[in-house]
Amino acid sequence: MADQNVQNQQDIGELLKIRREKLANLQAEGNDPFVITKFDQTHHSAEIKENFEELEGQTVSVAGRMMSKRIMGKASFCNIQDLKGNIQSYVARDNIGEEPYKAFKKLDIGDIIGIKGEVFKTKTGEISIHASELTLLSKSLQILPEKFHGITNTDMRYRQRYVDLIMNQDVKRTFINRSKIISAIRKYLDGQGFMEVETPMLVSNAGGAAARPFETHFNALDLDIKLRISLELYLKRLIVGGMERVYEIGRVFRNEGLDTRHNPEFTLMELYQAYTDYHGMMDLTENLYRYVAEEVLGTTKITYNGIEMDLGKPFERITMVDAVKKYSGVDFNGIKTLEEARAVAKEHHIEYEDRHKKGDILNLFFEEYVEEHLVQPTFVMDHPIEISPLTKKKPGNPDYVERFEFFMNGWEMANAYSELNDPIDQRERFAAQEELLAQGDEEANKTDEDFLYALELGMPPTGGIGFGIDRMVMLLTDSPAIRDVLFFPTMKPIE
């Protein structure tokens, strides 16, 4: 086996050498492909196939990567892959000329070429281009993976996404749909009177979420700063400033582990709307998801990993306490003290830490017993105050807050609040977070004095929500891991 690998490496080395020699010969003959600066591309492959009746007999120009070639004496076939798909071309010596035909026969799989010619259909019924001109636009000096097997090494697919996109058309479709999903989100929100904004990525105080930030140093001011973990606190400042409906779609950074649903940098969307509450955010979420699915997929029924989820039906709404009662049998309405919560946790083998309060233990029950069951679209409402430092208390029930998390496929897809706009209460919540920080909780928030000053000026009643865009794309494209919807996911460097 080792001998075979050595032989393969030698064979590849020889093939790479031949490609470079071909380039050197072209350059010596005054035909350097890298000198060419443009090519007038009139159509893509899919457009020609979709509009064949109109285009039959018409002259078109296509450009792309040559993925296959069949040399048959005086006439040959090749297949060109472009953004929209691929199309066959019939290349005959008598049509393009003797010297260009000789040059064509020397081309390699992977070369980028431009073809001009008439649209026709072969005897076997394949829509093709009868080439009248062929131009080498870029010489490929590397060898593509063997077509039949494609790239089976998942690690290399993520590291060399450009090769993955060439070899796997499903991958290309996923990323085209990702772009369409984000475009549809913008279209929906813009239609609802929201304004897209941008806020800082480099911040002195990374707040708005429970996460450990990345830290860096700004030389010009000799200042330690952080990469943002959330968009929340700056967007709320804009609500204070009178911008009534704002949203941002942007990268956030969290210094945490890698798995199928987590990457240290990911795309988050947060939006804030003055004069509404978390019920308004539920309605917006339901309508947005429905709109995006219809716009991008043409249906409200989606399938993920073989499971159908229906976005067309009203989304279920359930409180966290009722959800825990439904799936674990434990009713936290009857649990009044921390001691009772700890006792019931021990009975159910739920591990908790000394710093955890009653609300934290309720959340641990929720994570253990409930999340996996929330496959169909579900809003889980009314979280304990201990895990919601930026949210309004429920009137008449101050242990809980007006918050929901949106779940599909057992995953948290969005997180929303009736935003806390009481600066005195907010200062107390920050103080509680500082205490957690002192106890070693690296994900706790620090007090943000500038944000508190903004709240003291007065913020209207506001509904806010954060959406994980990458997870949304995973669901709508049936992609198994977050790395499958990020062009260039974070990878450990090859030694």
XYZ file of C-alpha atoms in Angstrom:
495
model
C 0.000 0.000 0.000
C 2.851 2.351 0.874
C 4.515 1.535 -2.483
C 1.232 2.327 -4.267
C 1.005 5.729 -2.524
C 4.581 6.559 -3.526
C 3.795 5.574 -7.137
C 0.617 7.732 -7.084
C 2.580 10.728 -5.799
C 5.179 10.253 -8.544
C 2.433 10.001 -11.200
C 0.752 13.183 -9.899
C 4.101 14.977 -9.831
C 4.680 14.032 -13.472
C 1.195 15.261 -14.484
C 1.714 18.583 -12.691
C 5.058 18.976 -14.474
C 3.365 18.379 -17.859
C 0.759 21.084 -17.123
C 3.472 23.621 -16.348
C 5.293 22.656 -19.536
C 2.079 23.223 -21.522
C 1.771 26.693 -19.988
C 5.422 27.493 -20.773
C 4.869 26.428 -24.410
C 1.744 28.602 -24.691
C 3.634 31.575 -23.301
C 6.560 30.962 -25.663
C 4.112 30.933 -28.598
C 2.591 34.255 -27.485
C -0.626 32.604 -26.242
C -0.321 33.256 -22.505
C -3.872 32.720 -21.115
C -3.127 34.882 -18.070
C -2.773 37.947 -20.303
C -6.489 37.779 -21.236
C -8.489 40.276 -19.149
C -12.141 39.667 -20.154
C -14.575 37.495 -22.072
C -18.043 38.546 -23.223
C -20.273 35.922 -21.619
C -23.831 36.248 -23.000
C -25.540 33.310 -21.271
C -25.192 30.720 -18.518
C -25.731 27.006 -19.116
C -29.102 26.784 -17.334
C -30.511 29.780 -19.258
C -29.693 28.086 -22.580
C -31.352 24.830 -21.500
C -34.421 26.579 -20.080
C -34.896 28.765 -23.181
C -33.830 26.302 -25.884
C -36.807 26.926 -28.168
C -36.010 30.653 -28.322
C -32.235 30.184 -28.576
C -32.010 27.240 -31.020
C -29.805 28.338 -33.908
C -28.740 31.514 -32.089
C -25.088 32.355 -31.359
C -24.204 32.431 -27.639
C -21.021 32.809 -25.600
C -20.494 30.767 -22.421
C -17.520 30.539 -20.086
C -16.566 28.139 -17.348
C -14.412 25.237 -16.219
C -13.932 22.266 -18.550
C -14.999 19.208 -16.541
C -14.741 16.527 -19.236
C -13.446 16.051 -22.781
C -13.883 13.329 -25.453
C -11.486 13.535 -28.402
C -12.821 11.753 -31.509
C -10.556 12.515 -34.469
C -11.754 15.602 -36.313
C -14.589 16.373 -33.876
C -14.793 16.250 -30.104
C -17.064 16.998 -27.167
C -16.344 18.842 -23.919
C -18.463 19.823 -20.939
C -18.354 23.320 -19.435
C -19.407 24.024 -15.829
C -20.451 27.567 -14.892
C -22.330 29.215 -12.013
C -25.730 27.842 -13.054
C -24.792 24.270 -14.069
C -23.092 22.703 -17.086
C -23.515 22.374 -20.844
C -21.971 20.260 -23.577
C -20.077 21.739 -26.511
C -19.384 20.092 -29.863
C -15.924 21.151 -31.072
C -15.134 20.334 -34.715
C -11.848 21.019 -36.525
C -13.666 22.276 -39.623
C -15.585 24.860 -37.608
C -12.901 26.327 -35.341
C -9.880 25.795 -37.616
C -6.946 23.387 -37.643
C -4.576 25.233 -35.277
C -7.264 26.112 -32.678
C -8.405 22.468 -32.790
C -4.858 21.236 -32.106
C -4.699 23.666 -29.184
C -8.063 22.432 -27.893
C -6.849 18.808 -27.875
C -3.986 19.853 -25.556
C -6.345 21.446 -22.980
C -6.634 19.837 -19.537
C -9.624 19.069 -17.330
C -9.992 22.068 -15.019
C -8.931 24.670 -17.583
C -11.248 27.681 -17.796
C -12.417 28.318 -21.343
C -14.800 30.523 -23.282
C -16.893 29.081 -26.122
C -18.839 30.944 -28.780
C -21.214 29.050 -31.051
C -24.742 28.095 -32.082
C -27.250 26.394 -29.803
C -28.435 23.019 -31.125
C -29.603 19.590 -29.975
C -27.587 16.429 -30.632
C -29.021 13.211 -32.089
C -29.333 11.893 -28.536
C -31.371 14.969 -27.573
C -28.738 16.804 -25.506
C -28.837 20.603 -25.731
C -25.342 21.708 -26.770
C -23.266 24.495 -28.314
C -21.716 23.995 -31.762
C -18.416 25.833 -31.188
C -17.205 28.371 -33.731
C -14.593 29.931 -31.416
C -12.826 28.568 -28.337
C -10.595 30.622 -26.021
C -8.379 29.410 -23.172
C -9.034 31.957 -20.394
C -7.025 30.428 -17.527
C -4.718 27.408 -17.300
C -5.301 25.014 -14.399
C -1.950 23.909 -12.969
C -3.489 21.541 -10.405
C -5.458 18.311 -10.818
C -9.103 18.117 -9.740
C -10.227 15.174 -7.578
C -11.395 12.134 -9.512
C -14.945 12.974 -10.675
C -16.758 9.770 -9.721
C -15.765 9.784 -6.056
C -15.617 13.558 -5.644
C -14.062 14.813 -2.405
C -14.861 12.216 0.227
C -12.520 13.687 2.848
C -14.852 15.988 4.807
C -11.959 17.797 6.483
C -10.450 18.720 3.091
C -13.877 19.804 1.791
C -14.035 22.435 4.547
C -10.379 23.470 4.193
C -10.519 23.709 0.395
C -14.067 24.938 -0.131
C -13.152 26.169 -3.604
C -12.487 22.561 -4.687
C -15.674 21.444 -2.931
C -17.693 24.029 -4.893
C -16.175 22.852 -8.192
C -16.810 19.151 -7.559
C -20.106 19.154 -5.617
C -23.022 20.979 -7.208
C -25.236 20.355 -4.126
C -22.750 22.372 -2.068
C -22.952 25.258 -4.527
C -26.780 25.137 -4.330
C -26.652 25.277 -0.523
C -24.598 28.482 -0.573
C -26.728 30.059 -3.287
C -29.772 29.325 -1.085
C -27.975 30.792 1.934
C -27.642 34.057 0.034
C -31.310 33.901 -1.004
C -32.405 33.270 2.610
C -30.551 36.346 3.895
C -31.885 38.387 0.988
C -35.464 37.248 1.773
C -35.031 38.181 5.466
C -33.959 41.680 4.445
C -36.831 41.973 1.972
C -39.384 40.976 4.635
C -38.026 43.287 7.341
C -37.595 46.225 4.973
C -41.241 45.722 3.998
C -42.196 45.926 7.690
C -40.534 49.337 8.067
C -37.291 48.129 9.671
C -33.990 49.871 8.939
C -30.773 47.895 8.556
C -27.879 49.319 10.601
C -24.286 48.493 11.529
C -22.795 48.585 15.016
C -19.206 48.094 16.304
C -17.485 44.704 16.293
C -14.602 45.913 18.471
C -15.974 46.874 21.887
C -14.626 47.709 25.320
C -17.475 45.806 27.025
C -18.789 42.677 25.268
C -22.324 42.278 26.633
C -25.792 41.212 25.621
C -25.257 37.447 25.863
C -23.870 34.754 28.144
C -20.620 33.954 26.325
C -16.862 34.268 26.726
C -15.441 36.931 24.389
C -12.259 36.953 22.323
C -9.829 39.629 23.519
C -7.355 41.699 21.527
C -5.270 44.850 21.900
C -5.677 48.169 20.077
C -2.127 49.567 19.740
C -3.044 53.151 18.793
C -4.880 53.713 22.094
C -2.934 51.074 24.088
C -6.319 49.573 24.928
C -7.483 46.013 25.614
C -10.699 45.449 23.683
C -12.988 42.558 22.799
C -14.820 41.209 19.789
C -18.586 41.513 20.194
C -20.585 38.485 21.391
C -23.950 40.081 20.620
C -25.553 43.033 18.821
C -28.013 43.905 21.582
C -26.708 46.808 23.611
C -25.826 49.070 20.667
C -29.108 48.385 18.875
C -31.022 49.312 22.041
C -29.076 52.570 22.185
C -30.520 53.293 18.719
C -34.051 52.655 20.035
C -33.308 55.192 22.784
C -32.208 57.574 20.015
C -35.620 57.296 18.343
C -34.891 54.744 15.604
C -38.092 52.759 16.171
C -37.385 49.626 14.099
C -33.784 48.498 13.536
C -32.039 45.274 12.604
C -28.498 44.118 11.979
C -27.205 40.962 10.296
C -23.555 40.494 11.195
C -20.768 38.337 12.514
C -20.412 37.813 16.252
C -17.587 36.009 18.017
C -17.724 33.647 21.003
C -14.666 31.985 22.476
C -16.194 28.548 22.860
C -15.994 25.033 21.432
C -16.634 23.674 17.952
C -19.409 21.206 17.187
C -22.107 20.557 14.563
C -24.031 23.681 15.657
C -21.272 25.982 16.942
C -18.489 27.917 15.235
C -16.555 30.650 17.107
C -17.638 33.241 14.514
C -21.186 33.014 13.226
C -23.922 35.158 11.713
C -26.482 36.635 14.065
C -29.461 38.815 13.289
C -30.964 40.970 15.999
C -33.891 43.324 15.602
C -35.630 45.732 17.959
C -39.070 47.284 17.595
C -40.357 50.087 19.810
C -43.872 49.963 21.261
C -44.308 46.188 21.085
C -43.538 43.214 23.346
C -42.511 39.555 23.105
C -45.922 38.601 21.716
C -45.251 40.991 18.821
C -41.879 39.278 18.338
C -43.622 35.851 18.198
C -45.923 37.060 15.446
C -42.979 38.551 13.551
C -40.941 35.322 13.866
C -43.801 33.148 12.646
C -44.490 35.408 9.665
C -40.787 35.797 8.818
C -40.040 32.053 8.803
C -43.114 31.381 6.682
C -42.202 34.153 4.221
C -38.563 33.036 3.832
C -39.493 29.368 3.259
C -42.064 30.320 0.607
C -39.711 32.797 -1.066
C -36.647 30.502 -1.208
C -38.098 26.969 -1.273
C -41.590 27.604 -2.648
C -43.221 25.717 0.249
C -43.837 26.022 3.996
C -43.148 22.298 4.517
C -39.474 21.599 5.023
C -37.655 18.307 5.605
C -34.592 18.074 7.798
C -32.794 14.744 8.224
C -35.937 12.953 7.006
C -38.287 14.771 9.429
C -40.979 17.053 8.007
C -41.662 20.350 9.763
C -44.649 22.473 8.798
C -44.173 26.235 8.976
C -47.671 26.769 7.562
C -49.468 25.715 10.760
C -49.716 28.041 13.808
C -46.564 27.619 15.933
C -47.105 26.039 19.370
C -46.781 28.394 22.361
C -45.992 26.930 25.812
C -44.445 28.303 29.027
C -41.155 26.845 30.252
C -42.837 25.693 33.477
C -45.601 23.887 31.539
C -43.070 22.345 29.135
C -40.995 20.969 32.027
C -44.176 19.644 33.673
C -45.286 18.034 30.370
C -42.032 16.156 29.706
C -40.596 15.547 33.207
C -43.693 15.472 35.411
C -42.169 18.101 37.742
C -44.353 21.178 38.357
C -42.170 24.155 39.328
C -45.295 26.149 40.198
C -45.376 24.032 43.365
C -41.680 24.558 44.158
C -41.298 27.672 46.305
C -37.756 27.518 47.713
C -34.218 26.843 46.501
C -34.001 23.867 48.875
C -37.075 22.271 47.237
C -35.593 22.864 43.780
C -32.298 21.250 44.809
C -34.119 18.289 46.314
C -36.137 17.610 43.148
C -32.955 18.014 41.052
C -31.228 15.316 43.135
C -34.248 13.013 42.731
C -33.999 13.375 38.943
C -30.175 13.189 38.822
C -29.873 16.768 37.524
C -26.409 18.112 38.346
C -26.323 21.744 39.492
C -23.679 24.094 40.928
C -23.753 25.878 44.295
C -24.315 29.245 42.547
C -27.461 27.965 40.784
C -30.753 29.370 42.019
C -34.259 27.963 41.602
C -34.644 29.466 38.110
C -31.321 28.010 36.971
C -32.462 24.553 38.100
C -35.737 24.946 36.177
C -33.630 25.717 33.094
C -31.464 22.624 33.707
C -34.659 20.505 33.780
C -35.755 22.145 30.536
C -32.453 21.337 28.820
C -32.495 17.736 30.086
C -36.142 16.806 29.513
C -37.712 19.160 26.996
C -35.461 20.475 24.202
C -35.172 17.240 22.208
C -38.992 17.008 21.929
C -39.417 20.447 20.355
C -39.233 19.319 16.721
C -42.161 21.237 15.233
C -41.997 25.078 15.466
C -42.525 25.963 19.158
C -42.271 29.131 21.255
C -41.165 28.385 24.834
C -42.183 31.413 26.948
C -41.733 32.975 30.369
C -38.224 32.114 31.498
C -36.913 32.455 35.083
C -35.390 35.845 35.863
C -32.040 34.292 36.892
C -31.161 33.411 33.281
C -32.568 36.590 31.686
C -30.622 39.674 32.842
C -31.932 42.052 30.136
C -35.632 41.162 30.136
C -38.808 42.693 31.640
C -40.386 40.903 34.605
C -43.846 39.424 34.145
C -46.407 41.675 35.821
C -47.668 39.920 38.961
C -45.010 37.164 38.758
C -41.575 38.763 39.281
C -39.719 35.410 39.381
C -40.304 35.125 35.614
C -39.731 37.381 32.615
C -41.393 38.111 29.279
C -39.033 36.061 27.142
C -39.341 33.273 24.617
C -37.000 30.935 22.823
C -38.068 29.589 19.426
C -37.335 25.903 18.837
C -37.330 23.644 15.783
C -35.753 20.205 15.365
C -34.837 20.313 19.080
C -32.638 23.382 18.463
C -32.933 26.910 19.805
C -33.474 29.022 16.677
C -34.204 32.444 18.197
C -34.322 34.216 21.547
C -36.615 37.195 22.259
C -37.667 39.540 25.055
C -39.944 42.277 26.114
C -36.845 44.392 26.656
C -35.984 45.674 30.114
C -36.217 49.473 29.969
C -36.099 50.251 33.712
C -32.550 51.587 34.350
C -32.742 50.983 38.109
C -33.760 47.335 37.658
C -31.116 46.980 34.912
C -28.383 48.238 37.255
C -29.412 45.625 39.836
C -29.298 42.889 37.190
C -25.800 44.000 36.134
C -24.739 43.874 39.803
C -25.982 40.259 39.999
C -23.980 39.480 36.836
C -20.859 41.078 38.368
C -21.280 38.807 41.364
C -21.361 35.754 39.064
C -18.262 37.080 37.322
C -16.489 37.318 40.688
C -17.477 33.692 41.383
C -15.683 32.582 38.207
C -18.479 32.657 35.611
C -16.555 33.801 32.506
C -19.810 34.197 30.554
C -21.406 36.734 32.903
C -21.930 40.349 31.742
C -20.055 43.368 33.128
C -21.864 46.577 34.020
C -22.129 48.868 30.985
C -22.366 52.430 32.359
C -22.909 54.054 28.961
C -25.810 51.694 28.257
C -27.319 52.483 31.672
C -27.024 56.216 30.915
C -28.888 55.624 27.638
C -31.665 53.793 29.525
C -31.865 56.656 32.033
C -32.641 59.003 29.141
C -35.655 56.761 28.507
C -36.250 53.770 26.223
C -39.817 53.050 25.035
C -41.417 49.646 25.614
C -39.571 47.475 23.096
C -39.623 43.959 21.704
C -36.306 42.445 20.611
C -35.122 39.174 19.121
C -31.926 37.425 18.042
C -31.895 34.826 15.255
C -29.088 32.364 14.549
C -28.868 32.744 10.765
C -26.568 29.737 10.282
C -28.974 27.361 12.029
C -31.854 28.748 9.985
C -29.854 28.055 6.811
C -29.005 24.537 8.063
C -32.705 23.745 8.505
C -33.852 25.243 5.214
C -31.083 23.518 3.206
C -31.127 20.171 5.086
C -27.436 20.570 6.018
C -26.143 18.322 8.832
C -23.553 20.679 10.352
C -22.883 24.406 10.705
C -19.650 23.896 8.740
C -21.777 22.896 5.741
C -23.334 26.391 5.591
C -20.181 28.444 6.282
C -17.945 28.943 3.245
C -14.812 28.909 5.407
C -15.466 27.427 8.876
C -12.872 27.703 11.636
C -10.401 24.822 11.354
C -7.357 23.765 13.316
C -4.272 24.628 11.210
C -2.512 21.716 9.485
C 0.869 21.275 11.193
